[in-house]
Coordinates of C-alpha atoms in Angstrom, one line a residue:
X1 CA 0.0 0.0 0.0
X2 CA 1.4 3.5 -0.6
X3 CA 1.9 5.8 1.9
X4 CA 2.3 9.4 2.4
X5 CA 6.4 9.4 1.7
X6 CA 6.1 7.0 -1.3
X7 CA 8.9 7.7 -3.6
X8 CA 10.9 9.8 -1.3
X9 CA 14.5 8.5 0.0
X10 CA 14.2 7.2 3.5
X11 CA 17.6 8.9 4.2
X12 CA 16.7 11.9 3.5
X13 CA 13.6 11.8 5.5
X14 CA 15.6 10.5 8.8
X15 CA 18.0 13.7 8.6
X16 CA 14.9 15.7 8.1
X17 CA 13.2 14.2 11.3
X18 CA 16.3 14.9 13.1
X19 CA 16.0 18.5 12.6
X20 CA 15.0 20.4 15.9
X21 CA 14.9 24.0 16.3
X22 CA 14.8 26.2 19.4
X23 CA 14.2 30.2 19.7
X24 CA 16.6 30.8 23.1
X25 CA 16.1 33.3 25.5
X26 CA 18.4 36.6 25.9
X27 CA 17.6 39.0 28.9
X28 CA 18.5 42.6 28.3
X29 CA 19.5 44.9 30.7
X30 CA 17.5 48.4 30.7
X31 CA 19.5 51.7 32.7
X32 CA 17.1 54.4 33.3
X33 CA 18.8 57.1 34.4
X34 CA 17.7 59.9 37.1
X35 CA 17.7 63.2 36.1
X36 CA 16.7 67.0 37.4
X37 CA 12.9 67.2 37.4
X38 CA 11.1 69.3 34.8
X39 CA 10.4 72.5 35.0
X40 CA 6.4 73.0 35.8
X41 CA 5.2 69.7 35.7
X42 CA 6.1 66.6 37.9
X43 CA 8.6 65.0 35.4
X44 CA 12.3 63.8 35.6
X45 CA 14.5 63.7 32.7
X46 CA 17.8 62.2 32.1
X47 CA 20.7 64.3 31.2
X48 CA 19.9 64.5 27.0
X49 CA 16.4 66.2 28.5
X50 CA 13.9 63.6 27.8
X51 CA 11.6 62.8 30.1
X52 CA 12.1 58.8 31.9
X53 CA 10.5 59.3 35.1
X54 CA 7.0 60.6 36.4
X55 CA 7.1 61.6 40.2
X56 CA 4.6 62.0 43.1
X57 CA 4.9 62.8 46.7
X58 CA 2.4 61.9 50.0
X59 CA 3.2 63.4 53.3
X60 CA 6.7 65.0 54.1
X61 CA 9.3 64.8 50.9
X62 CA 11.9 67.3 50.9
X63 CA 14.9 68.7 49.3
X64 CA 14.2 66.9 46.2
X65 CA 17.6 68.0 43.8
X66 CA 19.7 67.1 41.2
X67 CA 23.0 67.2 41.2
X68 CA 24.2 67.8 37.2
X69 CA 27.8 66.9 37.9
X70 CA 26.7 63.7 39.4
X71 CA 23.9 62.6 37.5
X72 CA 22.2 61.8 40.9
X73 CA 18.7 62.7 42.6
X74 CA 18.5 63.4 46.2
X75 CA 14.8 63.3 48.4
X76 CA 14.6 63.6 52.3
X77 CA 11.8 61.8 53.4
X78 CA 10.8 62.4 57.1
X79 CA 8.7 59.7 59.2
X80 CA 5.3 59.8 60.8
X81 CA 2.9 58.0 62.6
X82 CA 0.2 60.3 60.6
X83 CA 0.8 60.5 57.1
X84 CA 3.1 57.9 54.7
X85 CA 5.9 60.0 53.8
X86 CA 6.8 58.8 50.3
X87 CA 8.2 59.7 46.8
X88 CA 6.7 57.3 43.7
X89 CA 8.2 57.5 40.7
X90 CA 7.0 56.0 37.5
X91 CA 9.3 55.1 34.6
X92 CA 7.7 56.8 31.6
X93 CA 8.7 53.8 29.3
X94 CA 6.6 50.4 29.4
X95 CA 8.4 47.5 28.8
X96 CA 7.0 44.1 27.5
X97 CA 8.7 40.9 28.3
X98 CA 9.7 38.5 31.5
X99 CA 11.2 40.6 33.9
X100 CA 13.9 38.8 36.0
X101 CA 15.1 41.7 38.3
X102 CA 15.0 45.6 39.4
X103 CA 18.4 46.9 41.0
X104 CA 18.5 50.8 42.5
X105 CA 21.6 52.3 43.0
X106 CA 21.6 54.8 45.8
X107 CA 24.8 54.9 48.0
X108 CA 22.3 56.1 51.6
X109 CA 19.8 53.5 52.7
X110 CA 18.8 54.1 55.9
X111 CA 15.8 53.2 57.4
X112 CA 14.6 53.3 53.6
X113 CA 11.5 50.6 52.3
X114 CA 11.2 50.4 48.2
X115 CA 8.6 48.7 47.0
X116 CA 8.3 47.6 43.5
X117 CA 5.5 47.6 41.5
X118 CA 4.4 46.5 37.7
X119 CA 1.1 48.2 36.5
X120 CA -0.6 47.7 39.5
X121 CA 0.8 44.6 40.6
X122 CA 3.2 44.5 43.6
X123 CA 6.1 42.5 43.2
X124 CA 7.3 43.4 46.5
X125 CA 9.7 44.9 49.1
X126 CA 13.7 45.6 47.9
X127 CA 16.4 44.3 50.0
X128 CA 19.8 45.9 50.7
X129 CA 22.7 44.5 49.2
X130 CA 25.8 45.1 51.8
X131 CA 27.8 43.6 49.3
X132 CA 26.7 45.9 46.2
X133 CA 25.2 48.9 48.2
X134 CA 22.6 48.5 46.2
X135 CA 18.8 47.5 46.8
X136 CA 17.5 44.8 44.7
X137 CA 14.5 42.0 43.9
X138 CA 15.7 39.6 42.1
X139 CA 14.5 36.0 40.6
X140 CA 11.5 37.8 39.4
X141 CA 9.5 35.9 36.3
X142 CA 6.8 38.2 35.7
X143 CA 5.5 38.2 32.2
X144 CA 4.8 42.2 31.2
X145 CA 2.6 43.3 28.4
X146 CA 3.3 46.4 28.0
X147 CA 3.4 47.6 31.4
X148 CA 5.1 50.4 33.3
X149 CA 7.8 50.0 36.4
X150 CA 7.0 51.9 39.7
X151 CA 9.3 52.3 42.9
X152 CA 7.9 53.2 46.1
X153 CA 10.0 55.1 48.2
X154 CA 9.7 55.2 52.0
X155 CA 10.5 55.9 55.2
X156 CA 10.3 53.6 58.2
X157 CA 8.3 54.2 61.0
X158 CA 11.8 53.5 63.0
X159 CA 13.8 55.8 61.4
X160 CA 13.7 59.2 64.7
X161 CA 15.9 61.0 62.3
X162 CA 14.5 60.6 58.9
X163 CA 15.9 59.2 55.6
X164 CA 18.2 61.0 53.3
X165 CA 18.1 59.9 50.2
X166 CA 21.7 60.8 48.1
X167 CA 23.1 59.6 45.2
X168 CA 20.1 58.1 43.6
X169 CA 21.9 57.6 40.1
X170 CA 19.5 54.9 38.1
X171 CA 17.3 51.7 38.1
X172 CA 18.2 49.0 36.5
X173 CA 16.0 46.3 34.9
X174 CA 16.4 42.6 33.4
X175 CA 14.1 41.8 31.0
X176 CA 14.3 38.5 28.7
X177 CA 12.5 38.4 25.3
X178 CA 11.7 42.4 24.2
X179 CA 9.7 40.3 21.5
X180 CA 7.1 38.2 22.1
X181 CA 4.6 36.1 19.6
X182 CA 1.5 38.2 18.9
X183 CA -1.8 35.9 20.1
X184 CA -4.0 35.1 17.5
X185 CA -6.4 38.4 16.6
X186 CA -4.2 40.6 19.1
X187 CA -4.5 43.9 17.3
X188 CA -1.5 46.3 18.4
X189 CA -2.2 50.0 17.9
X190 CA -0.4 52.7 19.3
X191 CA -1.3 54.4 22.3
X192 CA -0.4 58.3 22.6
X193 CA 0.4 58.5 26.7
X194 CA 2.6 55.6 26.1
X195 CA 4.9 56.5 22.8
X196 CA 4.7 60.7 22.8
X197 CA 7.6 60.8 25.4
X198 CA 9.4 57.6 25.0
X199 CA 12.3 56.9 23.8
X200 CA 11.5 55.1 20.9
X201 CA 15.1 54.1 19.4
X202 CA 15.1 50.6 21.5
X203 CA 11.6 50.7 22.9
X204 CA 9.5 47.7 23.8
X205 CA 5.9 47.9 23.3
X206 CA 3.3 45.5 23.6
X207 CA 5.5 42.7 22.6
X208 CA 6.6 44.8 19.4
X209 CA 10.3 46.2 19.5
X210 CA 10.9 50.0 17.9
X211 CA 14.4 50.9 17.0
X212 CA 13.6 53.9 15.0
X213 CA 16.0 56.6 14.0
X214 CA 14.6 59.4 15.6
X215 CA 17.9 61.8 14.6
X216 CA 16.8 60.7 11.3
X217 CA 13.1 61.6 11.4
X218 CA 11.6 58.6 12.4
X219 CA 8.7 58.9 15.0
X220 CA 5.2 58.7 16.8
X221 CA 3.1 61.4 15.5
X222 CA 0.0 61.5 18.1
X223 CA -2.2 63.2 15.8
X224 CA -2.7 60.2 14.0
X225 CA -1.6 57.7 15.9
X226 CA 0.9 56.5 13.6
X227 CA 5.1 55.2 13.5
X228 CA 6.7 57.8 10.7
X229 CA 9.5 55.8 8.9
X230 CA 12.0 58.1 7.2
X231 CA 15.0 55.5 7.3
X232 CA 15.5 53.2 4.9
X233 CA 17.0 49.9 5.2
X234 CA 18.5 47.5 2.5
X235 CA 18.0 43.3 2.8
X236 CA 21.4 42.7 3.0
X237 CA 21.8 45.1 6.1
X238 CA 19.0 42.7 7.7
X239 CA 19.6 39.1 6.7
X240 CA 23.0 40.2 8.5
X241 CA 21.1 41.0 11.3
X242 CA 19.3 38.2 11.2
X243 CA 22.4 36.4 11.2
X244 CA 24.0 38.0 14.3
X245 CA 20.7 37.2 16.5
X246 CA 21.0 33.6 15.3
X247 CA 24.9 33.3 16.2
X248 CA 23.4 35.0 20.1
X249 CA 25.8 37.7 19.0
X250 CA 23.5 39.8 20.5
X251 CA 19.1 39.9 20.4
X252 CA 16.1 42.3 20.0
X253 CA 16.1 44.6 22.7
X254 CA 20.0 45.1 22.9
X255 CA 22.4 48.2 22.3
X256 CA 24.3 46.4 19.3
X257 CA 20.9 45.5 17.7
X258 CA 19.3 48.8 17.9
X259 CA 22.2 50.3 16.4
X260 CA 22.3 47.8 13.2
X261 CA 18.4 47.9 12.7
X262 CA 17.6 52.1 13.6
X263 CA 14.5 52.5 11.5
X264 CA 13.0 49.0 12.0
X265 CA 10.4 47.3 13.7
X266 CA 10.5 44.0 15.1
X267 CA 7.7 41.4 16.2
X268 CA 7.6 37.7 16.4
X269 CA 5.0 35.0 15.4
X270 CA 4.1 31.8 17.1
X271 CA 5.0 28.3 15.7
X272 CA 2.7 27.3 13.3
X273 CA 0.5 29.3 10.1
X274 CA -1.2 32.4 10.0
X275 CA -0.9 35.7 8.3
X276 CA 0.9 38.5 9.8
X277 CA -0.9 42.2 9.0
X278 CA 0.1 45.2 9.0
X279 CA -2.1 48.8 8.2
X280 CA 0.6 51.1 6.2
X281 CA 1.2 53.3 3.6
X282 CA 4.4 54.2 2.0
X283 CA 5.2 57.0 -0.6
X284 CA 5.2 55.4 -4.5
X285 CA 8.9 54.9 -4.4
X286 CA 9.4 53.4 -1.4
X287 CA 7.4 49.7 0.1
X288 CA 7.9 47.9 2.9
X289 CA 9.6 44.4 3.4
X290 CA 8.6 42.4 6.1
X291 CA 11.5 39.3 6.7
X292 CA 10.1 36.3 9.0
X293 CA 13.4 34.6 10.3
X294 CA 15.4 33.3 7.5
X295 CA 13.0 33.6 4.5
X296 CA 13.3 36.2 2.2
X297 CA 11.8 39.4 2.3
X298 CA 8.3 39.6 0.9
X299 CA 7.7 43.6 -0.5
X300 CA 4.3 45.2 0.4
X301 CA 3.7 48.7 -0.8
X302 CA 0.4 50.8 -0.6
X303 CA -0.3 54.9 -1.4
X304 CA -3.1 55.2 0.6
X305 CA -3.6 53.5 4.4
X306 CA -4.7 49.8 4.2
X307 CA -4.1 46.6 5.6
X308 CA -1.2 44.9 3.7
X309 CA -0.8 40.7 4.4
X310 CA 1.8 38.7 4.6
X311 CA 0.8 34.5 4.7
X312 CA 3.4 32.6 6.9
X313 CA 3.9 29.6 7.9
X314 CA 7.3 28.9 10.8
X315 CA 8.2 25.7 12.8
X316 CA 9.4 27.7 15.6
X317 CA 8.3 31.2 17.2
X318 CA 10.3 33.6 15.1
X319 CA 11.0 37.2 14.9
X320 CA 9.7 39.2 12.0
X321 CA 11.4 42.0 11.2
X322 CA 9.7 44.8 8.6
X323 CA 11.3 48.1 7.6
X324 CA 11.3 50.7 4.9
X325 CA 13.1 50.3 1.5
X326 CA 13.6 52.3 -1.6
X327 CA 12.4 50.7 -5.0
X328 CA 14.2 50.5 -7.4
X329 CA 14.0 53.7 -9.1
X330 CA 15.4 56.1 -6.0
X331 CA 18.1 53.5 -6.1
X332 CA 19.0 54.0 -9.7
X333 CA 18.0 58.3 -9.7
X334 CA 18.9 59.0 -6.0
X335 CA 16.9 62.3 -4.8
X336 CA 15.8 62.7 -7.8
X337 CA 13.7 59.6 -8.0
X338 CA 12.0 60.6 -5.2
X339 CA 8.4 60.9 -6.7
X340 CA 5.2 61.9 -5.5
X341 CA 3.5 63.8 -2.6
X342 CA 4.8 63.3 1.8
X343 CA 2.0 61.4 3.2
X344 CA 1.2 62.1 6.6
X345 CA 1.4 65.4 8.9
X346 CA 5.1 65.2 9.1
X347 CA 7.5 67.3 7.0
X348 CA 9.4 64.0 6.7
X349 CA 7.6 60.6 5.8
X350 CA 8.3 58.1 3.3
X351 CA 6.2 55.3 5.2
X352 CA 3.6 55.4 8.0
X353 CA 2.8 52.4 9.9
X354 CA -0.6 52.7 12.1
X355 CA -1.1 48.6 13.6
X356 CA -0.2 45.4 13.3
X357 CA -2.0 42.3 14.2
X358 CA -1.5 38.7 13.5
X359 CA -4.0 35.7 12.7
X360 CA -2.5 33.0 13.9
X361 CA -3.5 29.1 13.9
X362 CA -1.2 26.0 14.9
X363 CA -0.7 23.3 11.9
X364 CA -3.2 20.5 11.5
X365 CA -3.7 17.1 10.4
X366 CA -5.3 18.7 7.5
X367 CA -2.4 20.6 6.6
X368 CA -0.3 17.3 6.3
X369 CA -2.7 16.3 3.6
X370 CA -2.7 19.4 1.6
X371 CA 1.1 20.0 1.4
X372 CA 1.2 16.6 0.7
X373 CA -1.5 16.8 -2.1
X374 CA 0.3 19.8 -3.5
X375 CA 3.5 17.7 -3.6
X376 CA 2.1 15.0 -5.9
X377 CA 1.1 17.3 -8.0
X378 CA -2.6 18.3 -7.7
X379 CA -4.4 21.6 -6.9
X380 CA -5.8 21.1 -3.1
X381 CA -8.5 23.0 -1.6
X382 CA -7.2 26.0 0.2
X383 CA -3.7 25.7 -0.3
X384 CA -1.6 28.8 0.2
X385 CA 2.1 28.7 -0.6
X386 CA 3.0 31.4 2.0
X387 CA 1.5 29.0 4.2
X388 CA 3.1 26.0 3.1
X389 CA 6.9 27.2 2.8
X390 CA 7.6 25.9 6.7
X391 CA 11.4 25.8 5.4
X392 CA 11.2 29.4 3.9
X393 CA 13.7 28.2 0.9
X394 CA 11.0 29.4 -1.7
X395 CA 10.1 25.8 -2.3
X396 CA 7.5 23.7 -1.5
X397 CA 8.6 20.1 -0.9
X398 CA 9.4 17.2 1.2
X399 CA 11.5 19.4 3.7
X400 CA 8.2 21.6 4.3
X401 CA 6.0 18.1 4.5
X402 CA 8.6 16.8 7.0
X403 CA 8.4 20.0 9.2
X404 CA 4.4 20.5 9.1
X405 CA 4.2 16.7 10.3
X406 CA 6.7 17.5 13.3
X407 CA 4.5 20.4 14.4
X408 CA 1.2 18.5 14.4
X409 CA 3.2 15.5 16.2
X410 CA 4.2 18.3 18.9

């Protein structure tokens, strides 16, 4: 009797069963920096003036200053039996991931309780470190969507002479996986309060990963609610970025990979089929490619806003990574190819992206059969080759068969 791998070489098919891939974990290391607070409203900004911290007081704060030669905030917080003496702050940043730790550096600790909170969920109280001078809580695995970090500064009950707070330099945070898979029908638009202030050339949002070029004129523009993409990127700048994250030369989320993708977007997809979209425009001469993993880049280009799809189809979770290009035409004229009318409120804007979202499904049994239909040669019932490409080589074959039936087996 025949069977589904009838015809194939069974030695090809062992080495293809053998194959077993795995998406490992990186934890990044986020600084945010105190600053002097803001003149007229109840911000604190780091020493290149943008904003990182919100702040509020309750009870008796005082002789909260910044020291510019230092880079270092300083509170005085007095205790009381009738009103909690305490300074919050509020990073302005949200951060998505699993958060594995929160270190403050202040060199005075006296009497001091910090407690740590994410959204509105307590994580709990800071311990002092004699051995780092540092307060930490650590051996966290707290999954974040999204969500802001706020420290709760205050002074113990036990404390006759008050707490000084000095040298208060920065917070820092360990967060694995800046880039999570988008659940199926999760629709990620961009909320103003969130991106207007943040920092958005390594900023983690929602799962999705910004490192635009702001110098460049990459942005949020609030009016609209859209990411302005004025950077352009070329495929082989990005398959060798792909490269990198795959050697753990570095991942999404650090230094060395914001610096090598400034004016992209990154975002992952869960093992199995679906088809990533994304609403966009771009002016004529310029598109945008969207790369998932190592498969080429697919080129989607629209002059007015739409949705723009993109069928996939991965045997792992794996990062997508979509950014602005030039057609052909700019690359062959230079500025003088650069056709047609700025879309958009901003002076500069080749490409606007508004939301993505992702629909999502893991393979099937029935999937098996159609790839496998497709294979021998005859036209199955909803077969789409986006969908079918598992290997991402351009070719629909045994390799892609192979991989479908190890996902459905899993």
């Amino acid at each position: 009797m025949k069977t589904l791998f009838s015809g194939y070489p069974k030695a090809c098919l062992t080495a293809l069963l053998m194959l077993v891939c795995s998406l490992s974990g990186r934890a990044s290391t986020y600084d945010i920096e105190m600053g002097g607070p803001a003149q007229g409203s109840n911000r604190l900004l780091n020493q290149n003036g943008a904003a990182v911290w919100t702040y509020a007081t309750s009870g008796d704060v005082g002789n909260l200053s910044y020291s510019a030669d230092a880079n270092v905030l300083s509170f005085y917080l007095s205790p009381s039996t009738v009103a909690e003496n305490s300074l919050t702050l509020t990073s302005v940043q949200s951060f998505s991931g699993k958060l594995g730790s929160i270190i403050v550096s202040t060199s005075q600790h006296y009497g001091l309780t910090i407690k740590a909170y994410v959204g509105q969920t307590e994580l709990g109280e800071l311990t002092y470190n004699e051995k780092t001078k540092e307060y930490d809580i650590l051996q966290l695995s707290h999954n974040m969507l999204s969500e802001q970090i706020t420290l709760k500064f205050m002074a113990s009950p036990n404390a006759p002479n008050g707490v000084e707070v000095s040298d208060l330099s920065k917070v820092s945070l360990s967060i694995s996986d800046a880039v999570v898979p988008l659940s199926n029908g999760d629709e990620v638009t961009f909320i103003p309060s969130l991106l207007m202030t943040a920092n958005l050339s390594n900023y983690s949002y929602r799962g999705i990963l910004f490192t635009l070029n702001e110098a460049g004129g990459d942005g949020f523009e609030n009016e609209d609610g859209g990411i302005y993409l004025e950077s352009t990127l070329t495929d082989a700048q990005v398959a060798a970025l792909n490269t990198a994250v795959a050697n753990d030369s570095y991942a999404p989320g650090d230094d060395g990979y914001a610096v090598d993708f400034a004016g992209g977007i990154t975002m992952m997809v869960a093992k199995g089929k679906g088809t990533i979209k994304i609403e966009a425009e771009t002016e004529s001469a310029y598109a945008y490619h969207v790369k998932i993993g190592n498969n080429a880049p697919v080129e989607v280009a629209s002059t007015m806003r739409q949705w723009l799809e993109i069928p996939y189809a991965v045997s792992r979770d794996t990062y997508v990574y979509i950014y602005l290009v030039s057609k052909a035409a700019v690359r062959e004229l230079g500025d003088s190819g650069r056709a047609g009318t700025r879309i958009g409120r901003r002076e500069k804007a080749h490409g606007v992206v508004y939301s993505v979202k992702c629909a999502c499904a893991p393979m099937a049994v029935a999937d098996v059969h159609t790839i496998a239909d497709y294979i021998m040669g005859r036209n199955p019932a909803g077969f789409i080759k986006g969908q079918a490409d598992v290997t991402g080589d351009g070719r629909i074959d045994v390799a892609d068969l192979v991989k479908v039936i190890q996902m459905v087996s899993h």
